[in-house]
Tab-separated table of C-alpha atoms and ligand atoms in Angstrom:
chain	number	residue	atom	x	y	z
A	1	MET	CA	183.471	147.399	43.775
A	2	GLU	CA	180.376	149.777	42.139
A	3	ASN	CA	177.134	150.108	44.944
A	4	ILE	CA	174.191	148.893	43.526
A	5	SER	CA	171.174	149.091	46.109
A	6	ARG	CA	170.556	145.209	47.190
A	7	THR	CA	167.455	142.714	45.852
A	8	LYS	CA	166.132	139.626	47.777
A	9	ILE	CA	166.520	136.924	45.696
A	10	VAL	CA	162.666	135.849	46.769
A	11	ASP	CA	161.713	139.580	44.646
A	12	LEU	CA	164.534	139.131	42.436
A	13	LEU	CA	164.011	135.625	40.684
A	14	LYS	CA	160.073	137.965	39.589
A	15	ARG	CA	161.776	140.193	38.401
A	16	THR	CA	161.922	140.176	34.473
A	17	ASP	CA	163.843	143.574	33.466
A	18	PHE	CA	166.562	141.430	32.039
A	19	GLY	CA	169.228	143.802	31.322
A	20	ALA	CA	168.544	145.542	34.689
A	21	MET	CA	172.306	145.388	37.101
A	22	VAL	CA	171.725	144.099	39.930
A	23	ASN	CA	173.327	143.613	43.673
A	24	VAL	CA	172.625	140.144	45.834
A	25	LYS	CA	174.053	139.160	48.926
A	26	GLY	CA	173.861	135.280	50.127
A	27	TRP	CA	175.536	132.542	51.383
A	28	VAL	CA	177.234	130.395	49.164
A	29	ARG	CA	175.396	126.788	48.417
A	30	THR	CA	177.567	124.762	45.083
A	31	ARG	CA	179.663	125.559	42.826
A	32	ARG	CA	179.748	123.519	39.571
A	33	GLY	CA	181.231	124.770	36.467
A	34	SER	CA	184.137	124.498	33.193
A	35	LYS	CA	188.033	126.368	33.121
A	36	GLN	CA	185.184	128.928	31.298
A	37	VAL	CA	182.482	129.148	33.256
A	38	ASN	CA	181.186	128.703	37.273
A	39	PHE	CA	177.721	128.105	38.506
A	40	VAL	CA	177.212	130.018	41.610
A	41	ALA	CA	174.067	129.127	43.516
A	42	LEU	CA	173.690	131.446	45.717
A	43	ASN	CA	170.623	131.340	48.956
A	44	ASP	CA	170.043	134.764	50.383
A	45	GLY	CA	167.089	132.613	53.443
A	46	SER	CA	164.875	135.144	51.127
A	47	THR	CA	163.645	132.152	49.598
A	48	ILE	CA	164.033	128.558	49.707
A	49	ASN	CA	165.853	128.945	45.441
A	50	ASN	CA	168.206	129.950	44.743
A	51	VAL	CA	170.033	132.467	41.962
A	52	GLN	CA	172.168	131.181	40.184
A	53	ILE	CA	175.379	132.710	39.450
A	54	VAL	CA	177.452	132.324	35.780
A	55	VAL	CA	181.215	133.743	36.761
A	56	ASP	CA	182.636	133.067	33.654
A	57	VAL	CA	186.295	132.565	34.488
A	58	ALA	CA	188.112	134.878	33.220
A	59	ASN	CA	187.145	138.110	33.908
A	60	PHE	CA	187.673	137.510	37.483
A	61	ASP	CA	191.770	137.921	39.830
A	62	GLU	CA	192.012	133.962	40.070
A	63	GLU	CA	193.329	133.709	44.031
A	64	MET	CA	189.808	135.499	44.544
A	65	LEU	CA	187.888	132.920	42.661
A	66	LYS	CA	189.194	129.782	45.272
A	67	LEU	CA	187.794	131.573	47.897
A	68	ILE	CA	184.402	130.850	46.267
A	69	THR	CA	183.393	127.702	48.061
A	70	THR	CA	180.065	126.203	50.001
A	71	GLY	CA	178.774	128.293	52.948
A	72	ALA	CA	181.326	131.741	51.938
A	73	CYS	CA	179.224	134.800	52.048
A	74	LEU	CA	179.192	137.254	49.163
A	75	SER	CA	178.286	140.711	47.125
A	76	VAL	CA	177.576	140.366	43.244
A	77	ASN	CA	177.093	142.707	41.635
A	78	GLY	CA	175.808	141.380	37.545
A	79	GLU	CA	173.801	141.597	34.645
A	80	LEU	CA	170.202	140.294	35.168
A	81	VAL	CA	169.663	137.887	32.222
A	82	GLU	CA	166.623	135.506	31.556
A	83	SER	CA	167.473	131.490	32.112
A	84	VAL	CA	168.137	129.154	29.698
A	85	GLY	CA	169.359	125.963	32.035
A	86	SER	CA	168.853	126.884	36.680
A	87	GLY	CA	165.486	126.237	36.923
A	88	GLN	CA	164.505	130.344	37.228
A	89	ALA	CA	163.680	132.593	35.246
A	90	ALA	CA	166.293	134.927	36.174
A	91	GLU	CA	170.096	134.365	36.672
A	92	ILE	CA	172.909	136.898	37.388
A	93	GLN	CA	176.030	137.353	34.865
A	94	ALA	CA	179.047	138.274	37.199
A	95	ARG	CA	180.388	141.949	36.686
A	96	GLU	CA	181.636	141.824	40.213
A	97	ILE	CA	181.802	140.496	42.950
A	98	GLU	CA	182.965	141.248	46.743
A	99	VAL	CA	183.456	137.903	48.894
A	100	LEU	CA	182.159	139.165	51.962
A	101	GLY	CA	183.173	135.887	54.605
A	102	THR	CA	185.188	132.929	53.398
A	103	CYS	CA	184.279	129.391	54.232
A	104	ASP	CA	186.919	127.246	55.015
A	105	ASN	CA	186.166	122.830	54.495
A	106	THR	CA	186.056	122.717	58.029
A	107	TYR	CA	182.480	124.223	57.994
A	108	PRO	CA	179.687	120.574	58.621
A	109	LEU	CA	176.777	121.579	56.678
A	110	GLN	CA	180.027	120.895	52.841
A	111	LYS	CA	177.695	118.053	51.303
A	112	LYS	CA	173.493	117.387	52.027
A	113	GLY	CA	171.943	114.538	53.320
A	114	HIS	CA	173.098	115.040	56.986
A	115	SER	CA	170.365	113.328	59.663
A	116	MET	CA	167.940	115.151	61.799
A	117	GLU	CA	170.330	114.454	64.425
A	118	PHE	CA	173.575	115.224	63.606
A	119	LEU	CA	171.575	118.738	62.219
A	120	ARG	CA	170.988	118.996	66.117
A	121	GLU	CA	174.118	118.874	67.123
A	122	ILE	CA	174.805	121.935	64.818
A	123	ALA	CA	171.381	124.572	65.371
A	124	HIS	CA	173.666	126.973	65.515
A	125	LEU	CA	173.727	126.144	61.434
A	126	ARG	CA	170.769	124.590	60.838
A	127	PRO	CA	169.231	127.146	59.818
A	128	ARG	CA	171.646	127.604	57.053
A	129	THR	CA	169.845	124.438	55.204
A	130	ASN	CA	166.850	124.740	52.443
A	131	THR	CA	164.794	121.664	54.999
A	132	PHE	CA	165.298	123.993	58.690
A	133	GLY	CA	164.884	127.377	56.195
A	134	ALA	CA	161.399	126.376	54.967
A	135	VAL	CA	160.431	125.115	58.722
A	136	TYR	CA	161.699	128.592	60.138
A	137	ARG	CA	159.593	130.361	57.467
A	138	ILE	CA	156.670	128.274	58.413
A	139	ARG	CA	156.890	128.686	61.749
A	140	HIS	CA	157.105	133.060	60.827
A	141	ASN	CA	154.139	132.678	58.250
A	142	MET	CA	152.191	130.223	60.738
A	143	ALA	CA	152.573	133.260	63.888
A	144	MET	CA	151.389	135.833	61.085
A	145	ALA	CA	148.442	133.957	60.440
A	146	ILE	CA	147.955	132.891	63.919
A	147	HIS	CA	147.473	136.736	64.974
A	148	ASN	CA	145.809	138.163	61.107
A	149	PHE	CA	142.807	134.989	62.328
A	150	PHE	CA	142.004	135.994	66.030
A	151	HIS	CA	142.807	139.997	64.477
A	152	GLN	CA	140.193	139.708	62.142
A	153	LYS	CA	137.451	138.334	64.555
A	154	GLY	CA	137.394	141.658	67.144
A	155	PHE	CA	139.972	138.527	69.803
A	156	PHE	CA	142.980	141.537	71.474
A	157	TYR	CA	146.597	140.528	71.838
A	158	PHE	CA	146.509	139.623	75.769
A	159	ASN	CA	150.147	139.031	76.846
A	160	ALA	CA	150.893	135.847	79.988
A	161	PRO	CA	153.325	136.854	82.575
A	162	ILE	CA	155.939	133.910	81.652
A	163	ILE	CA	156.879	134.311	85.750
A	164	THR	CA	154.067	133.147	87.692
A	165	ALA	CA	153.323	132.349	91.741
A	166	SER	CA	150.998	130.294	91.015
A	167	ASP	CA	150.259	126.680	90.208
A	168	CYS	CA	147.658	124.975	90.694
A	169	GLU	CA	148.440	123.161	87.390
A	170	GLY	CA	151.758	122.313	86.943
A	171	ALA	CA	152.325	121.055	90.558
A	172	GLY	CA	155.321	119.016	89.605
A	173	GLN	CA	156.536	120.761	86.201
A	174	MET	CA	157.828	123.912	87.073
A	175	PHE	CA	160.663	125.678	86.343
A	176	GLN	CA	161.798	126.908	89.742
A	177	VAL	CA	162.844	130.702	88.912
A	178	THR	CA	165.085	131.874	92.269
A	179	THR	CA	168.091	134.394	93.193
A	180	MET	CA	168.221	132.356	96.394
A	181	ASN	CA	171.843	130.672	97.211
A	182	LEU	CA	171.368	127.794	96.588
A	183	TYR	CA	174.204	126.457	98.351
A	184	ASP	CA	172.865	128.466	102.054
A	185	LEU	CA	169.097	128.142	102.062
A	186	LYS	CA	167.168	128.887	104.671
A	187	LYS	CA	164.360	127.094	106.430
A	188	ASP	CA	162.953	126.620	109.107
A	189	GLU	CA	162.771	123.719	111.485
A	190	ASN	CA	160.336	121.076	109.333
A	191	GLY	CA	162.752	122.083	107.814
A	192	SER	CA	160.860	124.008	104.562
A	193	ILE	CA	162.839	126.263	102.370
A	194	ILE	CA	161.204	129.631	103.490
A	195	TYR	CA	161.044	131.888	100.486
A	196	ASP	CA	161.138	135.286	102.720
A	197	ASP	CA	164.241	136.669	101.315
A	198	ASP	CA	163.055	135.404	97.617
A	199	PHE	CA	163.574	137.837	94.470
A	200	PHE	CA	159.323	137.557	94.823
A	201	GLY	CA	158.971	136.981	98.388
A	202	LYS	CA	157.481	133.407	97.631
A	203	GLN	CA	158.087	130.608	95.724
A	204	ALA	CA	158.076	131.734	91.474
A	205	SER	CA	158.048	129.638	88.974
A	206	LEU	CA	157.548	129.729	84.794
A	207	THR	CA	154.789	128.892	83.886
A	208	VAL	CA	152.727	126.356	82.271
A	209	SER	CA	149.471	128.225	80.132
A	210	GLY	CA	148.265	131.649	80.857
A	211	GLN	CA	144.860	129.932	80.763
A	212	LEU	CA	144.133	131.419	83.725
A	213	GLU	CA	144.713	134.911	82.943
A	214	GLY	CA	143.598	135.001	79.585
A	215	GLU	CA	140.341	134.005	81.968
A	216	LEU	CA	140.508	136.880	83.457
A	217	ALA	CA	141.643	139.126	80.428
A	218	ALA	CA	137.814	136.606	78.539
A	219	THR	CA	136.322	138.641	81.374
A	220	ALA	CA	137.224	142.235	81.078
A	221	LEU	CA	137.686	142.264	77.897
A	222	GLY	CA	135.452	140.060	76.035
A	223	ALA	CA	137.515	137.972	73.679
A	224	ILE	CA	141.971	137.512	74.144
A	225	TYR	CA	144.326	135.288	72.901
A	226	THR	CA	147.334	134.733	74.256
A	227	PHE	CA	150.640	133.095	72.377
A	228	GLY	CA	154.064	132.821	73.815
A	229	PRO	CA	156.162	130.560	76.121
A	230	THR	CA	155.501	128.422	78.369
A	231	PHE	CA	157.540	126.155	80.533
A	232	ARG	CA	156.636	121.515	81.544
A	233	ALA	CA	159.050	119.693	83.924
A	234	GLU	CA	157.273	117.271	82.517
A	235	ASN	CA	160.354	114.155	82.285
A	236	SER	CA	158.319	112.830	78.527
A	237	ASN	CA	161.154	112.302	76.540
A	238	THR	CA	159.015	112.008	73.256
A	239	PRO	CA	159.296	113.756	69.556
A	240	ARG	CA	155.952	115.837	70.464
A	241	HIS	CA	156.628	116.933	74.110
A	242	LEU	CA	159.600	120.133	74.313
A	243	ALA	CA	160.980	121.932	77.828
A	244	GLU	CA	159.890	125.151	75.885
A	245	PHE	CA	157.438	126.206	73.428
A	246	TRP	CA	154.865	128.369	72.781
A	247	MET	CA	151.235	128.456	72.976
A	248	VAL	CA	148.151	130.313	71.515
A	249	GLU	CA	145.450	130.608	74.346
A	250	PRO	CA	142.177	131.949	72.881
A	251	GLU	CA	139.211	132.335	75.379
A	252	VAL	CA	136.296	133.960	74.964
A	253	ALA	CA	133.608	135.162	77.409
A	254	PHE	CA	130.369	133.577	76.279
A	255	ALA	CA	130.942	130.987	74.254
A	256	ASP	CA	129.745	126.896	75.182
A	257	LEU	CA	131.321	123.490	73.901
A	258	ALA	CA	129.606	123.946	70.230
A	259	GLU	CA	130.655	127.585	70.027
A	260	LEU	CA	134.486	126.796	71.287
A	261	MET	CA	134.260	123.579	68.839
A	262	ASN	CA	133.245	126.106	65.930
A	263	LEU	CA	136.996	128.550	67.056
A	264	GLU	CA	139.432	124.929	67.183
A	265	GLU	CA	138.250	124.159	63.518
A	266	GLU	CA	137.475	128.170	62.186
A	267	PHE	CA	141.068	127.992	63.749
A	268	ILE	CA	143.134	125.566	62.655
A	269	LYS	CA	141.794	125.667	59.013
A	270	PHE	CA	142.806	128.892	57.973
A	271	CYS	CA	146.067	128.073	59.670
A	272	VAL	CA	146.685	125.728	57.509
A	273	ASN	CA	145.172	127.385	54.418
A	274	TRP	CA	147.806	130.711	54.671
A	275	ALA	CA	150.043	127.823	55.084
A	276	LEU	CA	148.861	127.153	51.226
A	277	GLU	CA	148.593	129.596	50.229
A	278	HIS	CA	151.865	131.913	51.640
A	279	CYS	CA	154.861	128.759	51.641
A	280	LYS	CA	154.034	127.341	48.892
A	281	ASP	CA	157.640	126.948	47.421
A	282	ASP	CA	159.126	125.860	51.621
A	283	LEU	CA	155.990	123.132	51.517
A	284	GLU	CA	156.244	121.532	47.277
A	285	PHE	CA	159.798	121.389	48.883
A	286	LEU	CA	158.740	118.844	52.338
A	287	ASN	CA	156.797	117.470	50.126
A	288	LYS	CA	159.029	116.709	47.814
A	289	MET	CA	162.302	115.926	50.872
A	290	VAL	CA	160.191	114.923	53.884
A	291	ASP	CA	156.739	113.958	53.202
A	292	LYS	CA	155.421	112.949	50.059
A	293	GLY	CA	151.176	113.073	51.630
A	294	LEU	CA	151.932	116.712	53.063
A	295	ILE	CA	150.519	119.368	50.691
A	296	GLU	CA	147.666	116.613	50.260
A	297	ARG	CA	146.721	116.208	54.286
A	298	LEU	CA	147.060	119.575	54.353
A	299	GLN	CA	144.259	120.413	52.025
A	300	SER	CA	142.072	117.580	53.528
A	301	VAL	CA	142.565	118.658	56.271
A	302	VAL	CA	140.843	122.682	55.435
A	303	LYS	CA	138.065	120.397	53.056
A	304	ALA	CA	136.899	117.607	56.033
A	305	ASP	CA	134.618	118.397	58.381
A	306	PHE	CA	136.459	117.559	61.966
A	307	VAL	CA	134.482	115.046	63.604
A	308	ARG	CA	133.069	115.301	67.186
A	309	LEU	CA	132.610	112.865	69.013
A	310	PRO	CA	132.310	112.520	72.861
A	311	TYR	CA	134.372	110.384	74.799
A	312	THR	CA	132.492	107.795	75.981
A	313	GLU	CA	131.621	107.308	72.750
A	314	GLY	CA	135.349	107.375	71.929
A	315	ILE	CA	135.741	104.030	74.082
A	316	LYS	CA	132.657	102.383	72.093
A	317	ILE	CA	134.802	102.606	68.985
A	318	LEU	CA	138.332	101.436	70.472
A	319	GLU	CA	136.367	98.542	72.284
A	320	GLU	CA	134.822	96.830	69.074
A	321	ALA	CA	138.441	97.169	67.419
A	322	ILE	CA	139.982	95.321	69.989
A	323	ALA	CA	136.739	92.547	69.788
A	324	LYS	CA	137.369	92.769	66.544
A	325	GLY	CA	141.345	92.149	67.003
A	326	ARG	CA	142.634	95.281	67.018
A	327	LYS	CA	146.155	95.332	69.192
A	328	PHE	CA	147.258	98.265	71.300
A	329	GLU	CA	149.791	98.833	73.409
A	330	PHE	CA	147.546	100.370	76.130
A	331	PRO	CA	143.824	99.245	77.838
A	332	VAL	CA	140.943	100.938	76.782
A	333	TYR	CA	138.465	101.010	79.597
A	334	TRP	CA	135.988	104.179	80.575
A	335	GLY	CA	137.408	106.205	82.121
A	336	CYS	CA	141.485	105.594	81.157
A	337	ASP	CA	142.906	108.107	79.275
A	338	LEU	CA	143.891	107.742	75.869
A	339	ALA	CA	147.283	107.125	74.860
A	340	SER	CA	148.764	107.982	71.660
A	341	GLU	CA	148.439	105.264	69.737
A	342	HIS	CA	143.976	104.979	70.805
A	343	GLU	CA	143.978	108.612	69.027
A	344	ARG	CA	145.840	107.754	66.191
A	345	PHE	CA	143.211	105.307	65.680
A	346	LEU	CA	140.397	107.486	65.845
A	347	VAL	CA	141.542	109.882	63.292
A	348	GLU	CA	143.991	107.738	60.808
A	349	GLU	CA	142.382	103.962	60.357
A	350	HIS	CA	138.226	104.677	61.664
A	351	PHE	CA	137.388	108.071	60.533
A	352	GLN	CA	140.094	109.156	57.983
A	353	LYS	CA	139.357	112.957	59.626
A	354	PRO	CA	140.837	114.485	62.421
A	355	VAL	CA	138.169	114.084	65.616
A	356	ILE	CA	136.961	116.393	68.274
A	357	MET	CA	136.914	114.694	71.015
A	358	THR	CA	134.491	116.328	74.252
A	359	ASP	CA	133.201	115.202	77.242
A	360	TYR	CA	135.396	113.052	79.179
A	361	PRO	CA	135.269	111.616	82.856
A	362	LYS	CA	136.498	114.230	85.301
A	363	GLU	CA	138.544	112.974	87.005
A	364	ILE	CA	141.649	112.663	83.412
A	365	LYS	CA	140.568	116.839	83.155
A	366	ALA	CA	141.647	119.724	84.770
A	367	PHE	CA	139.040	121.046	87.706
A	368	TYR	CA	138.148	124.593	85.879
A	369	MET	CA	136.238	122.195	83.348
A	370	LYS	CA	132.530	122.864	83.167
A	371	GLN	CA	130.822	119.511	84.938
A	372	ASN	CA	128.420	118.018	82.829
A	373	GLU	CA	125.109	117.034	85.166
A	374	ASP	CA	125.908	112.881	84.272
A	375	GLY	CA	128.282	114.157	87.462
A	376	LYS	CA	130.490	112.481	85.481
A	377	THR	CA	132.010	114.834	82.996
A	378	VAL	CA	132.967	117.611	81.825
A	379	GLN	CA	133.199	119.751	78.405
A	380	GLY	CA	136.452	119.270	77.596
A	381	THR	CA	137.776	119.233	73.950
A	382	ASP	CA	140.704	117.628	72.645
A	383	VAL	CA	141.386	118.441	68.616
A	384	LEU	CA	142.792	115.853	67.407
A	385	PHE	CA	145.109	114.773	64.702
A	386	PRO	CA	146.506	112.747	61.670
A	387	GLN	CA	150.174	112.042	62.705
A	388	ILE	CA	150.446	114.263	65.756
A	389	GLY	CA	147.651	113.167	67.665
A	390	GLU	CA	145.909	116.426	70.287
A	391	ILE	CA	147.030	118.773	68.815
A	392	ILE	CA	144.401	121.329	70.761
A	393	GLY	CA	142.848	120.668	74.895
A	394	GLY	CA	140.031	123.392	74.366
A	395	SER	CA	137.518	123.795	77.085
A	396	VAL	CA	134.299	125.751	78.778
A	397	ARG	CA	135.067	126.389	81.587
A	398	GLU	CA	133.217	126.167	85.140
A	399	GLU	CA	131.846	129.930	85.921
A	400	SER	CA	129.668	128.703	89.135
A	401	TYR	CA	131.613	129.490	92.759
A	402	ASP	CA	130.414	127.123	94.054
A	403	LYS	CA	130.586	123.712	91.998
A	404	LEU	CA	134.615	125.217	91.097
A	405	MET	CA	135.136	125.450	94.474
A	406	THR	CA	134.032	121.965	95.751
A	407	ARG	CA	135.837	120.587	93.002
A	408	ILE	CA	139.411	122.824	94.214
A	409	LYS	CA	138.127	120.911	97.697
A	410	GLU	CA	138.175	116.964	96.057
A	411	LEU	CA	141.165	116.945	94.709
A	412	ASP	CA	143.060	119.145	96.883
A	413	ILE	CA	143.814	121.576	95.111
A	414	PRO	CA	146.149	124.493	96.105
A	415	MET	CA	144.644	127.734	95.764
A	416	LYS	CA	146.182	129.788	98.314
A	417	ASP	CA	147.806	131.879	96.418
A	418	MET	CA	145.132	132.299	93.246
A	419	TRP	CA	142.458	134.117	95.625
A	420	TRP	CA	142.715	136.304	92.259
A	421	TYR	CA	141.065	133.162	89.992
A	422	LEU	CA	138.451	132.971	91.846
A	423	ASP	CA	137.109	136.452	91.942
A	424	THR	CA	136.037	136.283	87.983
A	425	ARG	CA	133.808	133.496	90.005
A	426	LYS	CA	132.213	135.594	92.300
A	427	TYR	CA	132.278	139.039	90.563
A	428	GLY	CA	129.761	139.202	87.854
A	429	THR	CA	131.214	135.693	85.953
A	430	CYS	CA	129.468	134.677	82.720
A	431	PRO	CA	130.345	130.962	81.114
A	432	HIS	CA	133.082	131.326	78.866
A	433	ALA	CA	135.317	128.944	77.337
A	434	GLY	CA	139.103	128.868	75.407
A	435	PHE	CA	141.297	126.108	74.568
A	436	GLY	CA	145.095	125.507	74.105
A	437	LEU	CA	147.353	124.668	70.132
A	438	GLY	CA	150.769	123.846	71.487
A	439	PHE	CA	152.649	125.397	68.607
A	440	GLU	CA	155.155	123.128	68.064
A	441	ARG	CA	152.960	120.837	67.462
A	442	LEU	CA	150.597	122.851	64.346
A	443	LEU	CA	154.239	122.717	62.826
A	444	LEU	CA	155.051	119.590	62.532
A	445	PHE	CA	151.035	118.817	61.113
A	446	VAL	CA	151.905	122.462	58.501
A	447	THR	CA	155.851	121.064	57.709
A	448	GLY	CA	155.950	116.877	57.944
A	449	MET	CA	158.626	117.338	60.352
A	450	THR	CA	158.134	114.155	62.713
A	451	ASN	CA	160.330	115.699	66.051
A	452	ILE	CA	159.404	118.707	67.707
A	453	ARG	CA	163.169	118.910	68.292
A	454	ASP	CA	163.095	120.266	64.330
A	455	VAL	CA	160.121	122.720	63.827
A	456	ILE	CA	161.693	125.084	67.063
A	457	PRO	CA	165.086	126.703	66.652
A	458	PHE	CA	167.041	125.834	69.916
A	459	PRO	CA	164.508	122.181	71.873
A	460	ARG	CA	164.929	122.170	75.220
A	461	THR	CA	164.316	118.980	76.273
A	462	PRO	CA	165.196	116.836	79.143
A	463	ARG	CA	168.960	116.517	79.186
A	464	ASN	CA	169.415	119.146	76.267
A	465	ALA	CA	169.925	123.321	76.536
A	466	GLU	CA	172.871	123.395	74.423
A	467	PHE	CA	173.312	126.731	72.287
B	1	ATP	P1	149.627	116.445	75.586
B	1	ATP	O1	148.767	114.933	76.744
B	1	ATP	O2	150.236	115.704	75.051
B	1	ATP	O3	150.592	116.230	76.946
B	1	ATP	P2	148.490	117.868	77.080
B	1	ATP	O4	147.282	117.291	77.844
B	1	ATP	O5	149.722	118.243	78.546
B	1	ATP	O6	149.286	117.185	76.026
B	1	ATP	P3	147.851	120.856	77.321
B	1	ATP	O7	147.630	120.928	79.197
B	1	ATP	O8	145.945	119.865	77.130
B	1	ATP	O9	148.554	119.576	77.317
B	1	ATP	O10	148.342	121.700	76.607
B	1	ATP	C1	147.503	122.209	75.378
B	1	ATP	C2	147.974	121.776	74.185
B	1	ATP	O11	149.783	122.531	74.536
B	1	ATP	C3	148.451	121.273	73.511
B	1	ATP	O12	147.375	120.356	72.886
B	1	ATP	C4	149.741	120.419	72.725
B	1	ATP	O13	149.015	121.103	71.775
B	1	ATP	C5	149.764	122.151	73.444
B	1	ATP	N1	151.779	120.713	74.623
B	1	ATP	C6	150.836	120.573	75.893
B	1	ATP	N2	152.031	120.207	77.208
B	1	ATP	C7	152.775	119.912	75.416
B	1	ATP	C8	154.767	120.143	75.348
B	1	ATP	N3	155.331	119.089	75.943
B	1	ATP	N4	154.810	120.488	74.255
B	1	ATP	C9	154.872	120.684	73.287
B	1	ATP	N5	153.713	121.069	73.025
B	1	ATP	C10	152.931	121.029	74.344
B	2	MN	MN1	151.151	116.774	78.710
């Protein structure tokens, strides 16, 4: 075959220099046609769009043509021609075809229209479908949006450790990391495991959040963000929870509650807008095939002013709705942790806009949140989104050493390994605030997919770590 340098299909479809000799490589999506001429739709992953290869049967070897089946990998040399029927501006009149990889009829992606459940069982092949190709390209673009947003605002990308020995927040939901022989554990006279000989000389786990380390960094670099995998061994089999997920956690020195909420709103709008600008073809595909209201919903969020709603007022609204006959599965009262049905009622029915809920009862929020004067509430914020519920959890952090210690003692939080965190409050403490956004929750919103297992390449959930 003549050696012509490869053009990615995304670039090729924009070209208008008809008559040029080009090379494309990719995988066959479909092949149709007559005895005289065949049309092969080829996709190389660079875009959702296929390029149409026109094959004049008489010019090619019959045995080779038999190998052009759905899923096969081809290299094609041909002439770039203006297209009349393929739905694209350009197509390729094939001159030479090499089958790089054959694909027999055991290939599970022969036909279109597989269920999401079935595709999860072939997670190693599902990136080759239109839907998952679109989702993973959008996932990449959202990661770029995140780095761009923070970089442009002067935040530094800071890496928190994945293995940690601090378990203050995630008691009970952490995955333990050990090199000990689990069949032969050394125990003391009380039956407690002795960790002296373990790899780190103490109990260690996978992180549930990079926040505490992020706070250290913010009190030195001013404004930082972490963006990495986090792990929660929570046994919640829901469409919105993963055992391994990615979290974006900015932390800002000198920010107060209003600045925190502004940052949350600006950040999400930036990301959604980025998707609208950079992922047009993929969003149009998802809008057509997965969720007809998707693009409109994305546009409306970019335009909306997020509602800022104190928890106490939110409870009142819910109680009024119940008084008028609205039914919920879980009870509503001041002090309750809102369920997803309550959050979605506020966002989707009552306000029909994203809601930033603030000033939660301290009992249902973490120890590090800044306490309000009322002694009852803390400056925590949850950003609640249509379809998703909670997409961000954030707060102003308690900067007073004494108040923080009092809370730690009240809650009996094991802080013996956390002396380093308390040092931030001992040495030049400062007001600061930050939040955590679940990357996959953002992707659920941006793609219109309904199950979080379908926006991460290899989902980790209870009893599932295949692939
Ligand atoms: P939820 O109530 O939905 O379980 P959370 O209150 O436990 O959330 P935080 O600890 O505040 O969540 O974590 C910050 C963000 O991380 C959440 O707003 C959410 O977007 C995301 N998140 C939390 N747990 C998970 C999970 N198991 N899988 C995916 N994303 C998650
Ligand atoms: Mn949770």
